CSV table of C-alpha atoms and ligand atoms in Angstrom, one decimal:
chain,number,residue,atom,x,y,z
Z,17,UNK,CA,120.6,114.0,164.1
Z,18,UNK,CA,123.6,111.7,165.1
Z,19,UNK,CA,123.8,110.5,168.3
Z,20,UNK,CA,125.1,112.4,171.4
Z,21,UNK,CA,128.5,110.7,171.0
Z,22,UNK,CA,128.6,111.8,167.4
Z,23,UNK,CA,128.0,115.5,168.6
Z,24,UNK,CA,130.5,115.4,171.3
Z,25,UNK,CA,133.2,114.1,169.0
Z,26,UNK,CA,132.5,117.0,166.6
Z,27,UNK,CA,132.6,119.7,169.3
Z,28,UNK,CA,135.2,118.3,171.4
Z,29,UNK,CA,134.8,118.5,175.5
Z,30,UNK,CA,133.1,119.8,177.2
Z,31,UNK,CA,129.9,119.7,175.2
Z,32,UNK,CA,127.3,122.2,176.4
Z,33,UNK,CA,123.5,121.9,176.4
Z,34,UNK,CA,122.2,125.5,177.7
Z,35,UNK,CA,119.2,127.6,177.8
Z,36,UNK,CA,116.5,128.6,180.4
Z,37,UNK,CA,115.0,126.1,183.1
Z,38,UNK,CA,111.7,127.1,181.7
Z,39,UNK,CA,110.5,128.6,178.5
Z,40,UNK,CA,108.4,131.6,179.8
Z,41,UNK,CA,107.6,133.6,176.7
Z,42,UNK,CA,108.6,133.8,172.9
Z,43,UNK,CA,110.7,136.8,173.6
Z,44,UNK,CA,112.6,135.3,176.4
Z,45,UNK,CA,112.9,132.0,174.6
Z,46,UNK,CA,114.4,133.8,171.4
Z,47,UNK,CA,116.6,136.6,173.1
Z,48,UNK,CA,118.1,133.8,175.4
Z,49,UNK,CA,119.0,131.6,172.4
Z,50,UNK,CA,120.6,134.5,170.4
Z,51,UNK,CA,122.6,135.4,173.2
Z,52,UNK,CA,124.0,131.9,173.7
Z,53,UNK,CA,125.0,131.5,170.3
Z,54,UNK,CA,128.7,131.2,169.9
Z,55,UNK,CA,129.1,129.7,173.5
Z,56,UNK,CA,132.1,127.2,173.3
Z,57,UNK,CA,131.0,123.6,173.0
Z,58,UNK,CA,127.4,124.3,172.6
Z,59,UNK,CA,125.5,121.3,170.9
Z,60,UNK,CA,121.8,122.2,171.8
Z,61,UNK,CA,119.4,124.9,173.3
Z,62,UNK,CA,117.4,123.4,176.4
Z,63,UNK,CA,114.0,124.8,177.8
Z,64,UNK,CA,111.4,123.0,180.0
Z,65,UNK,CA,107.9,123.3,178.6
Z,66,UNK,CA,106.3,121.2,181.3
Z,67,UNK,CA,107.8,122.0,184.7
Z,68,UNK,CA,107.2,119.2,187.3
Z,69,UNK,CA,107.0,121.5,190.3
Z,70,UNK,CA,107.0,120.5,194.1
Z,71,UNK,CA,104.2,122.8,194.9
Z,72,UNK,CA,100.9,123.2,192.9
Z,73,UNK,CA,100.9,126.9,192.7
Z,74,UNK,CA,104.5,127.4,191.1
Z,75,UNK,CA,104.9,128.0,187.6
Z,76,UNK,CA,104.4,124.7,185.7
Z,77,UNK,CA,105.5,125.7,182.3
Z,78,UNK,CA,103.6,127.1,179.0
Z,79,UNK,CA,103.3,123.5,177.5
Z,80,UNK,CA,102.8,122.7,173.9
Z,81,UNK,CA,102.5,126.7,173.0
Z,82,UNK,CA,106.3,126.7,173.8
Z,83,UNK,CA,107.3,124.2,171.0
Z,84,UNK,CA,106.5,126.9,168.1
Z,85,UNK,CA,109.0,129.3,170.1
Z,86,UNK,CA,111.5,126.6,169.9
Z,87,UNK,CA,110.9,125.9,166.2
Z,88,UNK,CA,111.6,129.7,165.9
Z,89,UNK,CA,114.9,129.3,167.7
Z,90,UNK,CA,116.1,126.5,165.3
Z,91,UNK,CA,115.1,128.5,162.2
Z,92,UNK,CA,116.7,131.5,163.5
Z,93,UNK,CA,120.0,130.1,165.2
Z,94,UNK,CA,120.4,126.5,163.8
Z,95,UNK,CA,120.6,125.3,167.4
Z,96,UNK,CA,119.5,122.0,168.2
Z,97,UNK,CA,116.7,121.6,170.5
Z,98,UNK,CA,116.3,119.8,174.0
Z,99,UNK,CA,113.1,119.4,176.1
Z,100,UNK,CA,111.9,117.5,179.2
Z,101,UNK,CA,109.3,115.1,178.8
Z,102,UNK,CA,107.3,113.3,181.5
Z,103,UNK,CA,104.5,111.6,179.7
Z,104,UNK,CA,103.8,109.9,176.5
Z,105,UNK,CA,101.8,112.8,175.3
Z,106,UNK,CA,104.9,115.1,175.8
Z,107,UNK,CA,107.0,112.8,173.9
Z,108,UNK,CA,104.6,112.6,170.8
Z,109,UNK,CA,104.4,116.3,170.9
Z,110,UNK,CA,108.0,116.9,170.6
Z,111,UNK,CA,108.5,114.1,168.0
Z,112,UNK,CA,105.9,116.3,165.8
Z,113,UNK,CA,107.9,119.4,166.4
Z,114,UNK,CA,111.4,118.0,165.5
Z,115,UNK,CA,112.9,118.4,169.0
Z,116,UNK,CA,116.4,116.7,168.6
Z,117,UNK,CA,117.0,115.7,172.1
Z,118,UNK,CA,114.4,115.0,174.9
Z,119,UNK,CA,115.3,114.1,178.6
Z,120,UNK,CA,113.5,112.4,181.3
Z,121,UNK,CA,113.6,114.1,184.5
Z,122,UNK,CA,114.6,113.2,188.0
Z,123,UNK,CA,111.0,112.9,189.4
Z,124,UNK,CA,110.0,110.9,186.3
Z,125,UNK,CA,112.9,108.5,186.3
Z,126,UNK,CA,111.6,107.1,189.9
Z,127,UNK,CA,108.7,105.5,188.2
Z,128,UNK,CA,109.6,102.5,186.0
Z,129,UNK,CA,105.7,102.4,184.5
Z,130,UNK,CA,106.1,105.8,183.0
Z,131,UNK,CA,109.6,105.3,181.7
Z,132,UNK,CA,108.1,102.2,179.8
Z,133,UNK,CA,105.3,104.2,178.5
Z,134,UNK,CA,107.6,106.9,177.4
Z,135,UNK,CA,110.0,104.4,176.0
Z,136,UNK,CA,107.0,103.0,174.0
Z,137,UNK,CA,106.0,106.4,172.6
Z,138,UNK,CA,109.9,107.1,171.4
Z,139,UNK,CA,110.3,103.8,170.1
Z,140,UNK,CA,111.3,103.9,166.2
Z,141,UNK,CA,112.0,107.6,166.4
Z,142,UNK,CA,115.5,109.2,165.8
Z,143,UNK,CA,115.6,111.4,168.7
Z,144,UNK,CA,118.2,111.5,171.2
Z,145,UNK,CA,117.0,110.6,174.9
Z,146,UNK,CA,118.7,111.6,178.1
Z,147,UNK,CA,118.1,110.1,181.3
Z,148,UNK,CA,118.5,112.1,184.5
Z,149,UNK,CA,119.3,110.3,187.7
Z,150,UNK,CA,116.3,109.8,189.8
Z,151,UNK,CA,115.7,112.2,192.9
Z,152,UNK,CA,116.9,109.4,195.3
Z,153,UNK,CA,120.5,108.0,195.4
Z,154,UNK,CA,119.7,104.8,193.5
Z,155,UNK,CA,122.0,103.7,191.0
Z,156,UNK,CA,119.9,100.7,189.9
Z,157,UNK,CA,117.0,102.8,189.3
Z,158,UNK,CA,119.0,104.9,187.0
Z,159,UNK,CA,120.4,102.0,185.1
Z,160,UNK,CA,117.0,100.2,184.9
Z,161,UNK,CA,115.5,103.4,183.2
Z,162,UNK,CA,118.2,103.0,180.6
Z,163,UNK,CA,117.6,99.5,180.3
Z,164,UNK,CA,114.2,100.3,179.7
Z,165,UNK,CA,114.8,102.8,176.8
Z,166,UNK,CA,117.2,100.1,175.1
Z,167,UNK,CA,114.8,97.3,175.3
Z,168,UNK,CA,112.4,99.7,173.1
Z,169,UNK,CA,115.4,100.1,170.7
Z,170,UNK,CA,116.4,103.4,171.7
Z,171,UNK,CA,120.3,103.6,171.2
Z,172,UNK,CA,121.0,107.3,171.2
Z,173,UNK,CA,121.1,107.7,174.7
Z,174,UNK,CA,122.8,109.7,177.3
Z,175,UNK,CA,122.7,110.1,180.8
Z,176,UNK,CA,122.6,113.5,183.1
Z,177,UNK,CA,124.0,113.7,186.7
Z,178,UNK,CA,121.9,116.2,188.5
Z,179,UNK,CA,122.7,115.3,192.0
Z,180,UNK,CA,120.5,113.5,194.9
Z,181,UNK,CA,117.7,115.1,197.2
Z,182,UNK,CA,118.8,113.8,200.6
Z,183,UNK,CA,117.7,115.4,203.7
Z,184,UNK,CA,120.7,117.4,204.4
Z,185,UNK,CA,122.6,118.2,201.1
Z,186,UNK,CA,124.1,121.7,202.2
Z,187,UNK,CA,126.0,123.4,200.5
Z,188,UNK,CA,124.4,122.0,197.7
Z,189,UNK,CA,120.6,121.8,196.6
Z,190,UNK,CA,121.1,118.2,195.6
Z,191,UNK,CA,124.1,116.2,196.8
Z,192,UNK,CA,126.5,115.4,194.1
Z,193,UNK,CA,127.4,111.9,195.4
Z,194,UNK,CA,130.0,111.8,192.5
Z,195,UNK,CA,130.6,108.1,193.0
Z,196,UNK,CA,127.3,107.2,191.7
Z,197,UNK,CA,127.7,108.7,188.2
Z,198,UNK,CA,131.3,107.3,188.1
Z,199,UNK,CA,129.6,103.8,188.9
Z,200,UNK,CA,127.3,104.3,186.1
Z,201,UNK,CA,130.0,105.4,183.6
Z,202,UNK,CA,132.1,102.5,184.5
Z,203,UNK,CA,129.2,100.0,184.0
Z,204,UNK,CA,128.5,101.7,180.7
Z,205,UNK,CA,131.5,102.9,179.2
Z,206,UNK,CA,129.9,103.9,175.8
Z,207,UNK,CA,127.3,105.9,177.6
Z,208,UNK,CA,128.0,109.7,177.6
Z,209,UNK,CA,127.3,111.2,181.1
Z,210,UNK,CA,126.6,114.9,181.3
Z,211,UNK,CA,126.6,116.7,184.5
Z,212,UNK,CA,124.0,119.5,185.2
Z,213,UNK,CA,126.0,121.5,187.8
Z,214,UNK,CA,122.6,124.0,188.0
Z,215,UNK,CA,120.5,121.6,189.6
Z,216,UNK,CA,123.3,120.4,191.8
Z,217,UNK,CA,124.2,123.7,193.1
Z,218,UNK,CA,120.9,125.3,193.1
Z,219,UNK,CA,123.0,128.5,193.1
Z,220,UNK,CA,125.0,130.3,190.6
Z,221,UNK,CA,127.8,130.9,192.8
Z,222,UNK,CA,128.5,127.0,192.9
Z,223,UNK,CA,128.4,126.5,188.9
Z,224,UNK,CA,131.7,127.2,188.3
Z,225,UNK,CA,133.3,124.9,190.9
Z,226,UNK,CA,130.8,122.1,190.1
Z,227,UNK,CA,131.3,122.3,186.6
Z,228,UNK,CA,135.3,121.9,187.0
Z,229,UNK,CA,134.9,119.0,189.3
Z,230,UNK,CA,132.5,117.1,186.7
Z,231,UNK,CA,135.3,117.7,184.0
Z,232,UNK,CA,138.1,116.6,186.2
Z,233,UNK,CA,136.2,113.5,186.8
Z,234,UNK,CA,135.8,112.7,183.1
Z,235,UNK,CA,132.0,113.5,182.5
Z,236,UNK,CA,131.2,114.2,178.7
Z,237,UNK,CA,129.6,117.5,179.0
Z,238,UNK,CA,127.5,120.0,181.0
Z,239,UNK,CA,123.8,121.1,180.7
Z,240,UNK,CA,123.5,124.7,182.4
Z,241,UNK,CA,120.5,126.7,183.0
Z,242,UNK,CA,120.8,130.3,181.2
Z,243,UNK,CA,118.3,133.0,181.1
Z,244,UNK,CA,118.2,136.3,179.6
Z,245,UNK,CA,117.2,138.0,182.6
Z,246,UNK,CA,118.3,135.2,185.5
Z,247,UNK,CA,116.8,137.4,188.3
Z,248,UNK,CA,113.5,137.6,186.7
Z,249,UNK,CA,113.5,133.9,186.3
Z,250,UNK,CA,110.0,132.2,187.0
Z,251,UNK,CA,111.7,129.0,188.0
Z,252,UNK,CA,114.9,128.3,189.5
Z,253,UNK,CA,115.9,131.9,189.8
Z,254,UNK,CA,119.0,131.6,192.2
Z,255,UNK,CA,120.8,129.1,189.8
Z,256,UNK,CA,120.2,130.7,186.2
Z,257,UNK,CA,123.0,132.7,184.9
Z,258,UNK,CA,122.9,135.1,181.9
Z,259,UNK,CA,124.3,134.0,178.6
Z,260,UNK,CA,127.4,136.3,179.0
Z,261,UNK,CA,128.1,134.9,182.7
Z,262,UNK,CA,127.9,131.5,181.0
Z,263,UNK,CA,130.4,131.9,178.3
Z,264,UNK,CA,132.8,133.5,180.7
Z,265,UNK,CA,132.4,130.5,183.0
Z,266,UNK,CA,133.1,128.2,180.2
Z,267,UNK,CA,136.1,130.0,179.1
Z,268,UNK,CA,137.6,129.5,182.6
Z,269,UNK,CA,137.0,125.8,182.8
Z,270,UNK,CA,140.2,123.8,182.4
Z,271,UNK,CA,140.0,120.7,180.1
Z,272,UNK,CA,142.1,117.9,180.9
Z,273,UNK,CA,142.4,114.6,178.9
Z,274,UNK,CA,140.5,111.4,180.1
Z,275,UNK,CA,140.4,109.7,176.7
Z,276,UNK,CA,139.3,106.1,176.9
Z,277,UNK,CA,140.3,106.0,180.3
Z,278,UNK,CA,138.0,104.3,183.0
Z,279,UNK,CA,136.7,107.1,185.3
Z,280,UNK,CA,138.2,106.1,188.6
Z,281,UNK,CA,140.0,103.9,190.6
Z,282,UNK,CA,138.9,102.4,194.0
Z,283,UNK,CA,141.2,104.7,195.9
Z,284,UNK,CA,140.1,107.5,194.0
Z,285,UNK,CA,136.4,106.8,194.4
Z,286,UNK,CA,136.9,106.6,198.3
Z,287,UNK,CA,138.8,109.9,198.3
Z,288,UNK,CA,135.7,111.5,196.5
Z,289,UNK,CA,133.2,110.2,199.1
Z,290,UNK,CA,135.6,111.6,201.9
Z,291,UNK,CA,136.0,114.9,200.3
Z,292,UNK,CA,132.1,115.0,200.4
Z,293,UNK,CA,131.6,113.7,203.7
Z,294,UNK,CA,134.2,116.4,205.0
Z,295,UNK,CA,132.4,119.2,203.2
Z,296,UNK,CA,129.2,118.2,205.1
Z,297,UNK,CA,131.0,117.8,208.5
Z,298,UNK,CA,132.3,121.5,208.1
Z,299,UNK,CA,128.7,122.7,207.0
Z,300,UNK,CA,127.3,120.9,210.0
Z,301,UNK,CA,129.9,122.2,212.3
Z,302,UNK,CA,129.2,125.7,211.1
Z,303,UNK,CA,125.5,125.5,211.6
Z,304,UNK,CA,125.9,124.2,215.0
Z,305,UNK,CA,128.1,127.0,216.1
Z,306,UNK,CA,125.4,129.4,214.7
Z,307,UNK,CA,122.8,127.8,216.6
Z,308,UNK,CA,125.0,128.3,219.6
Z,309,UNK,CA,125.5,131.8,218.9
Z,310,UNK,CA,121.6,132.2,219.0
Z,311,UNK,CA,121.3,130.3,222.1
Z,312,UNK,CA,124.1,132.9,223.5
Z,313,UNK,CA,122.0,135.8,222.5
Z,314,UNK,CA,118.9,134.2,224.2
Z,315,UNK,CA,120.6,133.7,227.3
Z,316,UNK,CA,122.0,137.1,227.5
Z,317,UNK,CA,118.4,138.6,226.9
Z,318,UNK,CA,117.0,136.3,229.8
Z,319,UNK,CA,119.9,136.9,232.1
Z,320,UNK,CA,120.8,133.2,232.1
Z,321,UNK,CA,124.4,131.9,232.7
Z,322,UNK,CA,126.3,130.6,229.5
Z,323,UNK,CA,127.5,127.6,231.1
Z,324,UNK,CA,124.7,125.1,232.5
Z,325,UNK,CA,126.4,122.0,233.9
Z,326,UNK,CA,123.3,119.6,234.0
Z,327,UNK,CA,122.5,120.5,230.4
Z,328,UNK,CA,125.9,120.0,229.3
Z,329,UNK,CA,126.2,116.6,230.9
Z,330,UNK,CA,123.4,115.4,229.8
Z,331,UNK,CA,124.0,116.3,226.2
Z,332,UNK,CA,127.7,114.8,226.6
Z,333,UNK,CA,126.6,111.5,227.8
Z,334,UNK,CA,123.8,111.0,225.1
Z,335,UNK,CA,126.4,111.9,222.2
Z,336,UNK,CA,128.9,109.6,223.6
Z,337,UNK,CA,126.5,106.7,223.8
Z,338,UNK,CA,125.4,107.5,220.2
Z,339,UNK,CA,128.8,107.7,219.2
Z,340,UNK,CA,129.9,104.4,220.7
Z,341,UNK,CA,126.9,102.7,218.8
Z,342,UNK,CA,128.3,104.2,215.8
Z,343,UNK,CA,131.7,102.3,216.4
Z,344,UNK,CA,133.6,105.6,217.3
Z,345,UNK,CA,136.2,105.3,219.8
Z,346,UNK,CA,135.3,106.4,223.4
Z,347,UNK,CA,138.6,108.4,223.8
Z,348,UNK,CA,138.3,110.2,220.7
Z,349,UNK,CA,134.6,111.2,221.1
Z,350,UNK,CA,135.3,112.5,224.5
Z,351,UNK,CA,137.8,114.8,222.9
Z,352,UNK,CA,135.7,115.7,220.4
Z,353,UNK,CA,132.8,116.6,222.2
Z,354,UNK,CA,134.9,118.7,224.8
Z,355,UNK,CA,136.4,120.4,222.0
Z,356,UNK,CA,132.9,121.3,220.4
Z,357,UNK,CA,131.7,122.4,223.8
Z,358,UNK,CA,134.4,124.6,224.3
Z,359,UNK,CA,134.1,126.4,221.0
Z,360,UNK,CA,130.3,126.6,221.3
Z,361,UNK,CA,130.8,128.4,224.8
Z,362,UNK,CA,133.3,130.8,223.2
Z,363,UNK,CA,131.0,131.6,220.3
Z,364,UNK,CA,128.0,132.2,223.3
Z,365,UNK,CA,130.4,134.8,224.2
R,401,LIG,C1,115.4,121.0,184.9
R,401,LIG,O1,116.2,120.3,184.1
R,401,LIG,O2,114.8,122.0,184.7
R,401,LIG,C2,114.8,120.1,185.9
R,401,LIG,C3,113.3,120.1,186.4
R,401,LIG,O3,115.5,118.9,186.4
R,401,LIG,P1,115.4,117.8,187.4
R,401,LIG,O4,114.6,116.9,186.6
R,401,LIG,O5,117.0,117.4,187.5
R,401,LIG,O6,115.0,118.4,188.8
R,402,LIG,MN1,115.4,124.0,186.5
């Protein structure tokens, strides 16, 4: 098949790759694919066969058995196929089964030796290769994986932004840190960059908003998880949507023209970072107030006074010292801490 760039030109933006997180059964794979037919922009059907799971007892995918189901999808629907690979053996199995697009997942991209081995296994084939960002926010590791593939003469490349696994990522499953894919796109202007809002959001409620943001920032396409019965999915249940919901969502997206434009100016990049930080600040404040309410309830049950001056002065002095060491203005800190404390007391009731 042609490169992803050619496909994008064929379809117009946003190009869409959709399908279940994991292939679970022949029936689920085929019914989902048939229901996705006709979704605007769809260039390929995705399904994970080998699922790298965080915990050992989670569903790890059906493996090679699923390749036969995918071949059936192609025969029945004509959709191109996209599968995640994590080892050279997966790569070889996909090449034998005429898979059109393979992608290297976030947990695999972190390992340069494995990326090299996969690149070697794919070298000389005609397959498109997508590289997800590594789980940790490291642009050079992402770039490095792309360069390793290029060195093995793999030219049909694309990147997929799926967010970053940081300690505090609320409200997202993986923090988007949009400035990183923007930087990548500016470094490799010819490289298509798709966004995977499913793994960024971790929740179907966030899909629309993340997809819109990705398009507004000039991303070339979307990879979205869709399952014929989302609530019964064996993996990533909260983030999968039915094919019908996906069609509705795609039809609501506003497409703006970014042709040939570099993704962002410096000012815009700073603004994106500020937006992200503010979003996290609000999440953290909300979490803090919820904790205050829990403390208030506990104090009532124990018949304790809501305000305990020695505790507050210890907290106040500690935060003031920390804030000053972080180069925050002392007067600003005092006002901010008092404001938070007052609201906290109000919430304790
Ligand atoms: C996936 O796409 O199903 C997947 C496992 O994604 P990631 O590698 O981004 O976690
Ligand atoms: Mn998934």
